[in-house]
CSV table of C-alpha atoms in Angstrom, one decimal:
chain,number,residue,atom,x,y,z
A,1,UNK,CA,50.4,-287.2,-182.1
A,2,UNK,CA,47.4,-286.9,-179.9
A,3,UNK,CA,43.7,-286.8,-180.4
A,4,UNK,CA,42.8,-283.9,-182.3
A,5,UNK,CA,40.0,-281.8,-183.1
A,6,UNK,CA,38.8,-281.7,-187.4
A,7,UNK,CA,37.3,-279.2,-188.8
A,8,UNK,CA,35.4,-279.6,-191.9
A,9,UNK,CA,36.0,-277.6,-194.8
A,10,UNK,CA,34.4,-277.4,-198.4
A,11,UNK,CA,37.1,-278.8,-200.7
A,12,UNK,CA,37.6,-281.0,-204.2
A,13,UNK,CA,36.1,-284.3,-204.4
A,14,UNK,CA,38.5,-286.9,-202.8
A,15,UNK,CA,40.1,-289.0,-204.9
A,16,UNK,CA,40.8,-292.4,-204.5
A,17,UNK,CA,44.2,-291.6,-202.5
A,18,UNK,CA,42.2,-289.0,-200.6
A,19,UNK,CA,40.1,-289.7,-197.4
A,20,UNK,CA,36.5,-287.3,-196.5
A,21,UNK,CA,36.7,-286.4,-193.3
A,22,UNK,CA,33.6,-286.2,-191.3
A,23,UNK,CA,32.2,-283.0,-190.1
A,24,UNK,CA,33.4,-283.6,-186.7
A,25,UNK,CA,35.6,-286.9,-185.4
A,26,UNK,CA,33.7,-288.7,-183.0
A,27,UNK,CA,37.0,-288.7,-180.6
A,28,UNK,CA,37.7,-284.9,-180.6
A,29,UNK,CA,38.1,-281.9,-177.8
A,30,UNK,CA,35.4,-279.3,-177.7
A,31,UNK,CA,36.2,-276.5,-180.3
A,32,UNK,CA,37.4,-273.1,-179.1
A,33,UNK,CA,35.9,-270.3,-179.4
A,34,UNK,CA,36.2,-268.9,-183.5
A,35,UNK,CA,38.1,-265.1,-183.6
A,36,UNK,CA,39.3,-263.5,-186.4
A,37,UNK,CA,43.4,-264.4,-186.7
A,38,UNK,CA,45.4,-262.7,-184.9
A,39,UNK,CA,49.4,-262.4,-184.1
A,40,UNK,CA,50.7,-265.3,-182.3
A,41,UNK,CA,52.4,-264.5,-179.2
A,42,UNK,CA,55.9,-263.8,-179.0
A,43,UNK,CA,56.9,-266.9,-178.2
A,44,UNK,CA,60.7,-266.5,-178.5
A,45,UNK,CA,60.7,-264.1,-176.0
A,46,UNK,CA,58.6,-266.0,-173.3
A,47,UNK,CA,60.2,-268.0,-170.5
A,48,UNK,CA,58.1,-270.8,-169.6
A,49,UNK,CA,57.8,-271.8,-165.8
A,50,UNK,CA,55.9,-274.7,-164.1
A,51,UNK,CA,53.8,-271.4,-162.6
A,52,UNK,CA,53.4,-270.3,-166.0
A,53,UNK,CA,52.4,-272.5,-167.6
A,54,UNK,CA,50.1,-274.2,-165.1
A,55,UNK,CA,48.5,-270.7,-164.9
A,56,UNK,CA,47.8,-270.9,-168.5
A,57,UNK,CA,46.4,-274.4,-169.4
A,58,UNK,CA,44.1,-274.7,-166.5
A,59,UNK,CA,43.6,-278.4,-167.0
A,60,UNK,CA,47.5,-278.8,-166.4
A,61,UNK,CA,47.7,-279.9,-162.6
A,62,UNK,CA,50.9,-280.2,-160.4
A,63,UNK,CA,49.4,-283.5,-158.8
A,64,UNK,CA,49.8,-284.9,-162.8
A,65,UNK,CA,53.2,-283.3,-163.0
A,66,UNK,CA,54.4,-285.0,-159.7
A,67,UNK,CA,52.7,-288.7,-160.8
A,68,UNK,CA,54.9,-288.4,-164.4
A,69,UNK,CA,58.2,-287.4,-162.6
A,70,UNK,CA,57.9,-290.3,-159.9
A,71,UNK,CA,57.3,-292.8,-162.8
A,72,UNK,CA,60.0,-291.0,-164.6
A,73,UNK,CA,62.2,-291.6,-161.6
A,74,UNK,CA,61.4,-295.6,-162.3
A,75,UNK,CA,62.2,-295.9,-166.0
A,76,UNK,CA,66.1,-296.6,-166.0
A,77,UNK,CA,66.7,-296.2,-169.7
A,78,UNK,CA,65.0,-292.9,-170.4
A,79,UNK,CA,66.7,-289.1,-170.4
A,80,UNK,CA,66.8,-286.9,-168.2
A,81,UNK,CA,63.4,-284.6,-168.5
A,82,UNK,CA,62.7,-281.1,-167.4
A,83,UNK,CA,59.1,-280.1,-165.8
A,84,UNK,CA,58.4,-277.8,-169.4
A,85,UNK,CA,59.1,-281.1,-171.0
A,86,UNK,CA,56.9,-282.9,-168.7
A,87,UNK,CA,54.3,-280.3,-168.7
A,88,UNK,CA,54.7,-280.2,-172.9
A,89,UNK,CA,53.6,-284.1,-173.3
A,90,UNK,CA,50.9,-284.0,-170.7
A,91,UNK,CA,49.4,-280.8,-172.9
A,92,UNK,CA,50.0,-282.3,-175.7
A,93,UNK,CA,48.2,-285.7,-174.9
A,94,UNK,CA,45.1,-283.8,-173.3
A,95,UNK,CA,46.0,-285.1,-169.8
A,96,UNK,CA,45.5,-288.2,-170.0
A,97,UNK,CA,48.6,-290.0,-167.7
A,98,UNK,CA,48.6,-293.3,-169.5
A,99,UNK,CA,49.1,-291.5,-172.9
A,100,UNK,CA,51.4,-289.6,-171.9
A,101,UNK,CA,53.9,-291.9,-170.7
A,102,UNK,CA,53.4,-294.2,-173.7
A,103,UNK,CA,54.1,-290.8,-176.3
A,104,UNK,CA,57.2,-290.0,-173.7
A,105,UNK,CA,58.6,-293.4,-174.3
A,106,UNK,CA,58.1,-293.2,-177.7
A,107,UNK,CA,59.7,-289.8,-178.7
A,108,UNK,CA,62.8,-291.1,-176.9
A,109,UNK,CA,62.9,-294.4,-178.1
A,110,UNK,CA,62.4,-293.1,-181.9
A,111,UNK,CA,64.7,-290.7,-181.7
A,112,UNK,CA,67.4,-293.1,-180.5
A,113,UNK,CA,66.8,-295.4,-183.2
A,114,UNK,CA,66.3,-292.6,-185.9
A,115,UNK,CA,69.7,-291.3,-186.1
A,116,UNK,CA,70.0,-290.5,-190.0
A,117,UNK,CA,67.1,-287.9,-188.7
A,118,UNK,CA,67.9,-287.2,-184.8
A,119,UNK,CA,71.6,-287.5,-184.5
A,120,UNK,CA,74.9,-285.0,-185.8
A,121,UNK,CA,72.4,-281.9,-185.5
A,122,UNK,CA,75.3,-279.7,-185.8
A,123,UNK,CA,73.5,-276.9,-188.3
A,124,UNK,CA,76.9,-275.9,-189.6
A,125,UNK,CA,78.3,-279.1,-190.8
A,126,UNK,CA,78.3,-278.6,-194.4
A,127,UNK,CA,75.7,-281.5,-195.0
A,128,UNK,CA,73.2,-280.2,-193.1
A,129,UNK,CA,73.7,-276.5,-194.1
A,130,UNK,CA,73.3,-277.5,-197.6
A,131,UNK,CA,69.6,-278.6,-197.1
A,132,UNK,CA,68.9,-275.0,-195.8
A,133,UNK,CA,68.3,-274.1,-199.3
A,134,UNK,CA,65.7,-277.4,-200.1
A,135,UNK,CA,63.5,-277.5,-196.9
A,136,UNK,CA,60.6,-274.7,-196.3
A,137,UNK,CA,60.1,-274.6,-192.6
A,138,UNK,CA,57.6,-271.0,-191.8
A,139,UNK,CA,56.4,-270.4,-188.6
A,140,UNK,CA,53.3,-267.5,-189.5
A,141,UNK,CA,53.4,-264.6,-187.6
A,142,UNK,CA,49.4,-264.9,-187.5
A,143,UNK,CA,47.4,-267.7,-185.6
A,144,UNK,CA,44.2,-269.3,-187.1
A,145,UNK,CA,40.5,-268.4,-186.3
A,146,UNK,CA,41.0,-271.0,-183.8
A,147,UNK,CA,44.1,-269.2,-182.1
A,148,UNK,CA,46.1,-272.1,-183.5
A,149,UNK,CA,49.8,-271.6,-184.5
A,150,UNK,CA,49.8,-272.1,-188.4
A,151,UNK,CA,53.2,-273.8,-189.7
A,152,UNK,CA,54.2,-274.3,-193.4
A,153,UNK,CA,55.6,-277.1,-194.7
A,154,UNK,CA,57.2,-277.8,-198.5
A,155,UNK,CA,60.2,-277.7,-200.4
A,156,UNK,CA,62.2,-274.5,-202.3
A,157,UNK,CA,62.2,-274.2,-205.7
A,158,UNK,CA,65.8,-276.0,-206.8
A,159,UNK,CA,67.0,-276.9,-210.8
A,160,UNK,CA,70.0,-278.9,-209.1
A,161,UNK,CA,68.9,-281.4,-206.6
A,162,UNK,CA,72.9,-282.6,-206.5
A,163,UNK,CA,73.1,-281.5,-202.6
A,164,UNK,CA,70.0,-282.8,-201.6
A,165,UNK,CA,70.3,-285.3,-198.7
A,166,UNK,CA,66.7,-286.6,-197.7
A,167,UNK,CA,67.8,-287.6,-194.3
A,168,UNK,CA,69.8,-284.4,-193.4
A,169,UNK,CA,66.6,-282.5,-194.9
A,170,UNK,CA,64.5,-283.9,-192.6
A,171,UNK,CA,66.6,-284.1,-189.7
A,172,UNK,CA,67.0,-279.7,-190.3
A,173,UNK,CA,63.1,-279.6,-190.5
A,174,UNK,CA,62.7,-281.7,-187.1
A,175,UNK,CA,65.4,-279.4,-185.5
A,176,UNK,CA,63.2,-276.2,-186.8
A,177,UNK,CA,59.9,-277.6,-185.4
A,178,UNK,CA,62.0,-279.0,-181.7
A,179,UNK,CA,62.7,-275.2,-181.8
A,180,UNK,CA,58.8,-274.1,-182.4
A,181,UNK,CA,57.8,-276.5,-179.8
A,182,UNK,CA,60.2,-275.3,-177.2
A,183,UNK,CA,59.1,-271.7,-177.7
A,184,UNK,CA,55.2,-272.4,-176.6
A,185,UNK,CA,54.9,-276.0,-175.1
A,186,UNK,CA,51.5,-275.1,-174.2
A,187,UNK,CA,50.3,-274.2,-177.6
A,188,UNK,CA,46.6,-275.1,-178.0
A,189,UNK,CA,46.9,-276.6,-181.5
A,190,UNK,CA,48.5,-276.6,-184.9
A,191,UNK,CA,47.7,-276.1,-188.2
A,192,UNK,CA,49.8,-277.2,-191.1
A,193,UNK,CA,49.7,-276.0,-194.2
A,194,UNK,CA,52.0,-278.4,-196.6
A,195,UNK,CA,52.6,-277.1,-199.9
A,196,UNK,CA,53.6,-279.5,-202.4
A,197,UNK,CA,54.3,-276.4,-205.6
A,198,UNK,CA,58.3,-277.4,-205.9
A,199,UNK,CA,57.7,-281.0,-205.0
A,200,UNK,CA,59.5,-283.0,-207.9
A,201,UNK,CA,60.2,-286.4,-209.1
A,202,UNK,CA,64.0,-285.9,-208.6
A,203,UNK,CA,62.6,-285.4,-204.5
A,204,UNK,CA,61.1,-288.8,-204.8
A,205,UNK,CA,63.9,-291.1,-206.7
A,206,UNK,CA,66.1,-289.6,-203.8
A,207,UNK,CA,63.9,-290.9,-201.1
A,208,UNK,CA,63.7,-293.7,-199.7
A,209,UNK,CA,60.6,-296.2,-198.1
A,210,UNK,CA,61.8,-296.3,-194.9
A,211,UNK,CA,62.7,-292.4,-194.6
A,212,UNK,CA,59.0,-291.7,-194.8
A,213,UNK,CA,58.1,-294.5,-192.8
A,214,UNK,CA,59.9,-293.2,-190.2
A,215,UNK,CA,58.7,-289.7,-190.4
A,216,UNK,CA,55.5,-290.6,-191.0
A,217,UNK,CA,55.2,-292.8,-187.6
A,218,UNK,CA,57.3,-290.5,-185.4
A,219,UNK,CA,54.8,-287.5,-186.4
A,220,UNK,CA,51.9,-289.9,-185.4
A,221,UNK,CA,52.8,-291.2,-182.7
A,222,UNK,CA,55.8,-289.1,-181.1
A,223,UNK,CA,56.0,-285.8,-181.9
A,224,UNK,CA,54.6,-283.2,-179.1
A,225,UNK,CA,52.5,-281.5,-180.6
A,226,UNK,CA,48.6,-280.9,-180.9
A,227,UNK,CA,48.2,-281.1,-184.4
A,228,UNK,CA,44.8,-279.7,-185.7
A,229,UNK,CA,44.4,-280.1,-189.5
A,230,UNK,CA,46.8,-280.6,-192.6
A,231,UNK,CA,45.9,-278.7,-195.3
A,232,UNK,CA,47.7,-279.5,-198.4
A,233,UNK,CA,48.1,-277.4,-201.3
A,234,UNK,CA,49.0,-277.1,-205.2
A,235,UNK,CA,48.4,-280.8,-205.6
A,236,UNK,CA,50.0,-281.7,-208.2
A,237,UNK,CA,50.4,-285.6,-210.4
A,238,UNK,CA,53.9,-286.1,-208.4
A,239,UNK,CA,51.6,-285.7,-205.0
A,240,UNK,CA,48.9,-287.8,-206.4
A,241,UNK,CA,51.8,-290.8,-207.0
A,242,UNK,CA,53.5,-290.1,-203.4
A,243,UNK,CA,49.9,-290.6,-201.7
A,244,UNK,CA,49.2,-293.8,-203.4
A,245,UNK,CA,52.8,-295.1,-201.8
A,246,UNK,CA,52.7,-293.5,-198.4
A,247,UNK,CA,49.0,-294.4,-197.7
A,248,UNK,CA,49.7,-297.6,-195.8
A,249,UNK,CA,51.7,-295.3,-193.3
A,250,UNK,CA,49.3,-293.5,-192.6
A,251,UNK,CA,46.7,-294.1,-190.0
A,252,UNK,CA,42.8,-292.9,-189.4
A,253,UNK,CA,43.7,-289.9,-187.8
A,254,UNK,CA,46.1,-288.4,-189.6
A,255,UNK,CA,43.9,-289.1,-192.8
A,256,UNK,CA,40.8,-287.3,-191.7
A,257,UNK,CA,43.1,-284.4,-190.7
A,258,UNK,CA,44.3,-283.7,-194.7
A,259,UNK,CA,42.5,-281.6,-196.5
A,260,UNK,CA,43.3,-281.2,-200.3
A,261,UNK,CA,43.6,-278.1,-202.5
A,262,UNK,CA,44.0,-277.4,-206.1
A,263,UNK,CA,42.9,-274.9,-209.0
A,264,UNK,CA,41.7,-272.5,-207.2
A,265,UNK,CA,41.7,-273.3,-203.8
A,266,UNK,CA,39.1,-270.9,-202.7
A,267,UNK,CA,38.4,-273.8,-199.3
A,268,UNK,CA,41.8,-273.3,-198.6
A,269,UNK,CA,41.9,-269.5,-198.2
A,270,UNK,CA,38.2,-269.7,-196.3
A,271,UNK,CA,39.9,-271.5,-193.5
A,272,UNK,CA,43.2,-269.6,-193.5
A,273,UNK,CA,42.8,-265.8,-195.1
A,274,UNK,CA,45.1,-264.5,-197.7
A,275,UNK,CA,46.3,-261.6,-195.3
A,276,UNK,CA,47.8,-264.0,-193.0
A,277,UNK,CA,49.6,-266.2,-195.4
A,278,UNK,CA,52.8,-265.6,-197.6
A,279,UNK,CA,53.1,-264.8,-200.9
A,280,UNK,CA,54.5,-268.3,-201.8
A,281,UNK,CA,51.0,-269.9,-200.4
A,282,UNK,CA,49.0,-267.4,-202.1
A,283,UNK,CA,48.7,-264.8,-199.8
A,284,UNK,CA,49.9,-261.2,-199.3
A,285,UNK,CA,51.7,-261.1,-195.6
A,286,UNK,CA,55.8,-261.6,-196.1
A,287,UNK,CA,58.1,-263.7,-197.8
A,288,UNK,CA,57.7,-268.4,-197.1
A,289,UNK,CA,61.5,-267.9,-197.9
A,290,UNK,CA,62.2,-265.4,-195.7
A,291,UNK,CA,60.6,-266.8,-192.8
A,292,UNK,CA,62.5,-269.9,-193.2
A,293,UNK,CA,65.8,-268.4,-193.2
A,294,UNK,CA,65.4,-266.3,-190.0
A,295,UNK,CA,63.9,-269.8,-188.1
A,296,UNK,CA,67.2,-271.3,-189.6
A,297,UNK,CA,69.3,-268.7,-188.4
A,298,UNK,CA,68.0,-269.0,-184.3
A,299,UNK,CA,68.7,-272.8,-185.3
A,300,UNK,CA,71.8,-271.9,-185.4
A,301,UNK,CA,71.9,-269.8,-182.2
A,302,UNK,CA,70.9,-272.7,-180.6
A,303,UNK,CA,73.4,-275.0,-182.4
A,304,UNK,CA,75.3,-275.9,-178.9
A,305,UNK,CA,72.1,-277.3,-177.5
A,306,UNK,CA,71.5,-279.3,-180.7
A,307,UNK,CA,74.5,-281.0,-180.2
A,308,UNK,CA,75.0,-281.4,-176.6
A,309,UNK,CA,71.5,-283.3,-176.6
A,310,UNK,CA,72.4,-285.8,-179.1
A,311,UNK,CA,73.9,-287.9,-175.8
A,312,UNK,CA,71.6,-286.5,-173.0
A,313,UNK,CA,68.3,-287.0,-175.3
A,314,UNK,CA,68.5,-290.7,-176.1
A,315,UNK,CA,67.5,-294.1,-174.6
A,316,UNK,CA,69.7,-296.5,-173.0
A,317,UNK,CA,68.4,-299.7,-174.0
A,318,UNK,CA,70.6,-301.6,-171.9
A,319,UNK,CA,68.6,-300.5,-169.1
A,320,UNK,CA,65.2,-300.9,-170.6
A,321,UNK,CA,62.8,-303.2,-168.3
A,322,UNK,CA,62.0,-306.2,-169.8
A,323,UNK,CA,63.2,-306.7,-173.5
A,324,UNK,CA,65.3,-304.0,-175.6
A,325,UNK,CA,64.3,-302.9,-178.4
A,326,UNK,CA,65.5,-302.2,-181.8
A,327,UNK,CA,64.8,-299.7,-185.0
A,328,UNK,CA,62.8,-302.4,-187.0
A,329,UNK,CA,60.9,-303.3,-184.1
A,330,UNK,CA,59.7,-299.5,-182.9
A,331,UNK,CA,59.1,-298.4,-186.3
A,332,UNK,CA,56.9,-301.3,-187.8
A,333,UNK,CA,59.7,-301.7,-190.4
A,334,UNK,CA,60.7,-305.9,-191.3
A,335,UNK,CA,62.8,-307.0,-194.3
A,336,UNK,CA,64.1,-304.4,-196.6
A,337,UNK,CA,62.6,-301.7,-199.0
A,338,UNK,CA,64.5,-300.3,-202.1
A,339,UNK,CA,64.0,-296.6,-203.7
A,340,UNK,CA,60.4,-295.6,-204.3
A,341,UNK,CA,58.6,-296.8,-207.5
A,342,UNK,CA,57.3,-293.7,-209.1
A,343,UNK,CA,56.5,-295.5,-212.6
């Protein structure tokens, strides 16, 4: 996750699991232009091109491009890369070269050693179909004020958590935002909005420590993506125990980017207007549910893909210079961890 511009907005007092953010990071890009929200483009229906999108993001430059495909070219034990791929990571790491190629080496190299979240993506194997009904993936029609893309993030209201598989769960929300990512590579930020409403204790005792410290440190330092601000909502005494436990995964960045809502959540709805969320978040534009389930279905037009890059999208570590490397190694992870304590 690269360096990212925080806003500050008026919120509850931060509790002792929560971290005030500043009024503006000290490491941060200027700040677009503020507009009223407005549609996102249509991204599905965009084809991407080297001309594109170097037309686009000004700052993108074909000298950059050429450099990261020549030291692609020397790096035996990555993938395969297209130039929207290459062009994606340079975006996404505000151009800078040696960032880029650390983040590239990274997604891969997670990925690979991930594969209870990265590998058997095939959308209709009963397992992973079944979590369709858990996750809450929603891409919003409407971008922010900022002309960022605003994603949602939680969990579906369930009485019978019996199907749930964490690891499959999170492996369909990955595959959901792969797909958003694809669709604009050049997106200029995103906000999340992660609402905790349905989150329950049965989520929890299913969940294991080292799950979340994998997602947690693949989103940080892997994932493509610009991302802006985390707003999280309907906090609730399960989130307050989860934050406690997941704090020491997460790093400065990513904690001056969460911003905390409850009662209310009149801050909330300042930054992101009730006409451009769904009803689930509070808002009065379309259905969370319903939004999921058509980003689920062109998931599964793209099944093929899915599968087809579980063997062209990893590393080979046999042919990594210097020293292989290993799951407990890339994700900080040493000994063992049980189930999460939620007394």
């Amino acid at each position: 996750m690269p360096q990212a511009r925080r806003d500050s907005l008026a919120g509850p007092r931060p509790t002792s699991w929560q971290t005030p953010c500043p009024p503006q990071s000290l490491r941060c890009c200027p700040p677009p232009p503020r507009q009223a929200p407005g549609p996102a483009p249509n991204a599905s229906a965009m084809t991407w091109t080297v001309e594109r999108c170097l037309r686009e993001d000004p700052r993108l430059s074909r000298t950059d491009l050429d450099y990261l495909k020549e030291w692609h070219k020397k790096q035996p034990h990555l993938p395969p890369m297209t130039d929207i791929q290459f062009i994606n990571f340079l975006h996404c790491n505000y151009y800078s070269l040696e960032k880029c190629k650390v983040c590239i080496d990274k997604y891969f190299t997670m990925r690979t050693h991930a594969p209870e979240m990265f590998s058997n993506r095939d959308v209709l194997l009963p397992v992973n179909a079944a979590q369709e009904q858990f996750t809450l993936v929603v891409d919003i029609p409407k971008r922010d004020c900022n002309g960022y893309r605003v994603i949602g993030l939680g969990l579906q209201p369930a009485a019978d958590l019996s199907a749930l598989v964490p690891e499959r769960a999170a492996l369909v929300a990955f595959a959901m935002i792969d797909l958003l990512v694809r669709e604009w590579p050049i997106c200029p930020g995103y906000t999340v909005v992660m609402d905790a409403a349905n989150l329950q204790l049965g989520h929890i005792a299913k969940t294991s420590i080292p799950l979340l410290k994998k997602m947690l440190t693949y989103v940080q330092e892997a994932a493509p993506i610009r991302m802006k601000i985390v707003h999280v909502i309907n906090i609730n005494p399960v989130v307050e125990k989860v934050m406690l436990l997941i704090k020491p995964f997460l790093g400065e960045e990513l904690q001056k980017m969460l911003k905390f809502h409850s009662g209310s959540m009149e801050s909330f709805y300042e930054a992101l207007p009730r006409d451009m969320l769904p009803h689930e978040f509070g808002g009065t534009s379309g259905s969370a549910v319903e939004y999921h389930r058509k980003l689920f279905k062109q998931l599964k037009e793209k099944r093929e893909e899915l599968i087809e890059e579980e063997t062209l999208q990893q590393v080979n570590e046999n042919l990594r210079p210097g020293r292989a490397t290993d799951a407990g190694e890339v994700f900080g992870m040493e000994g063992s961890f049980k189930k999460l304590d939620i007394d």
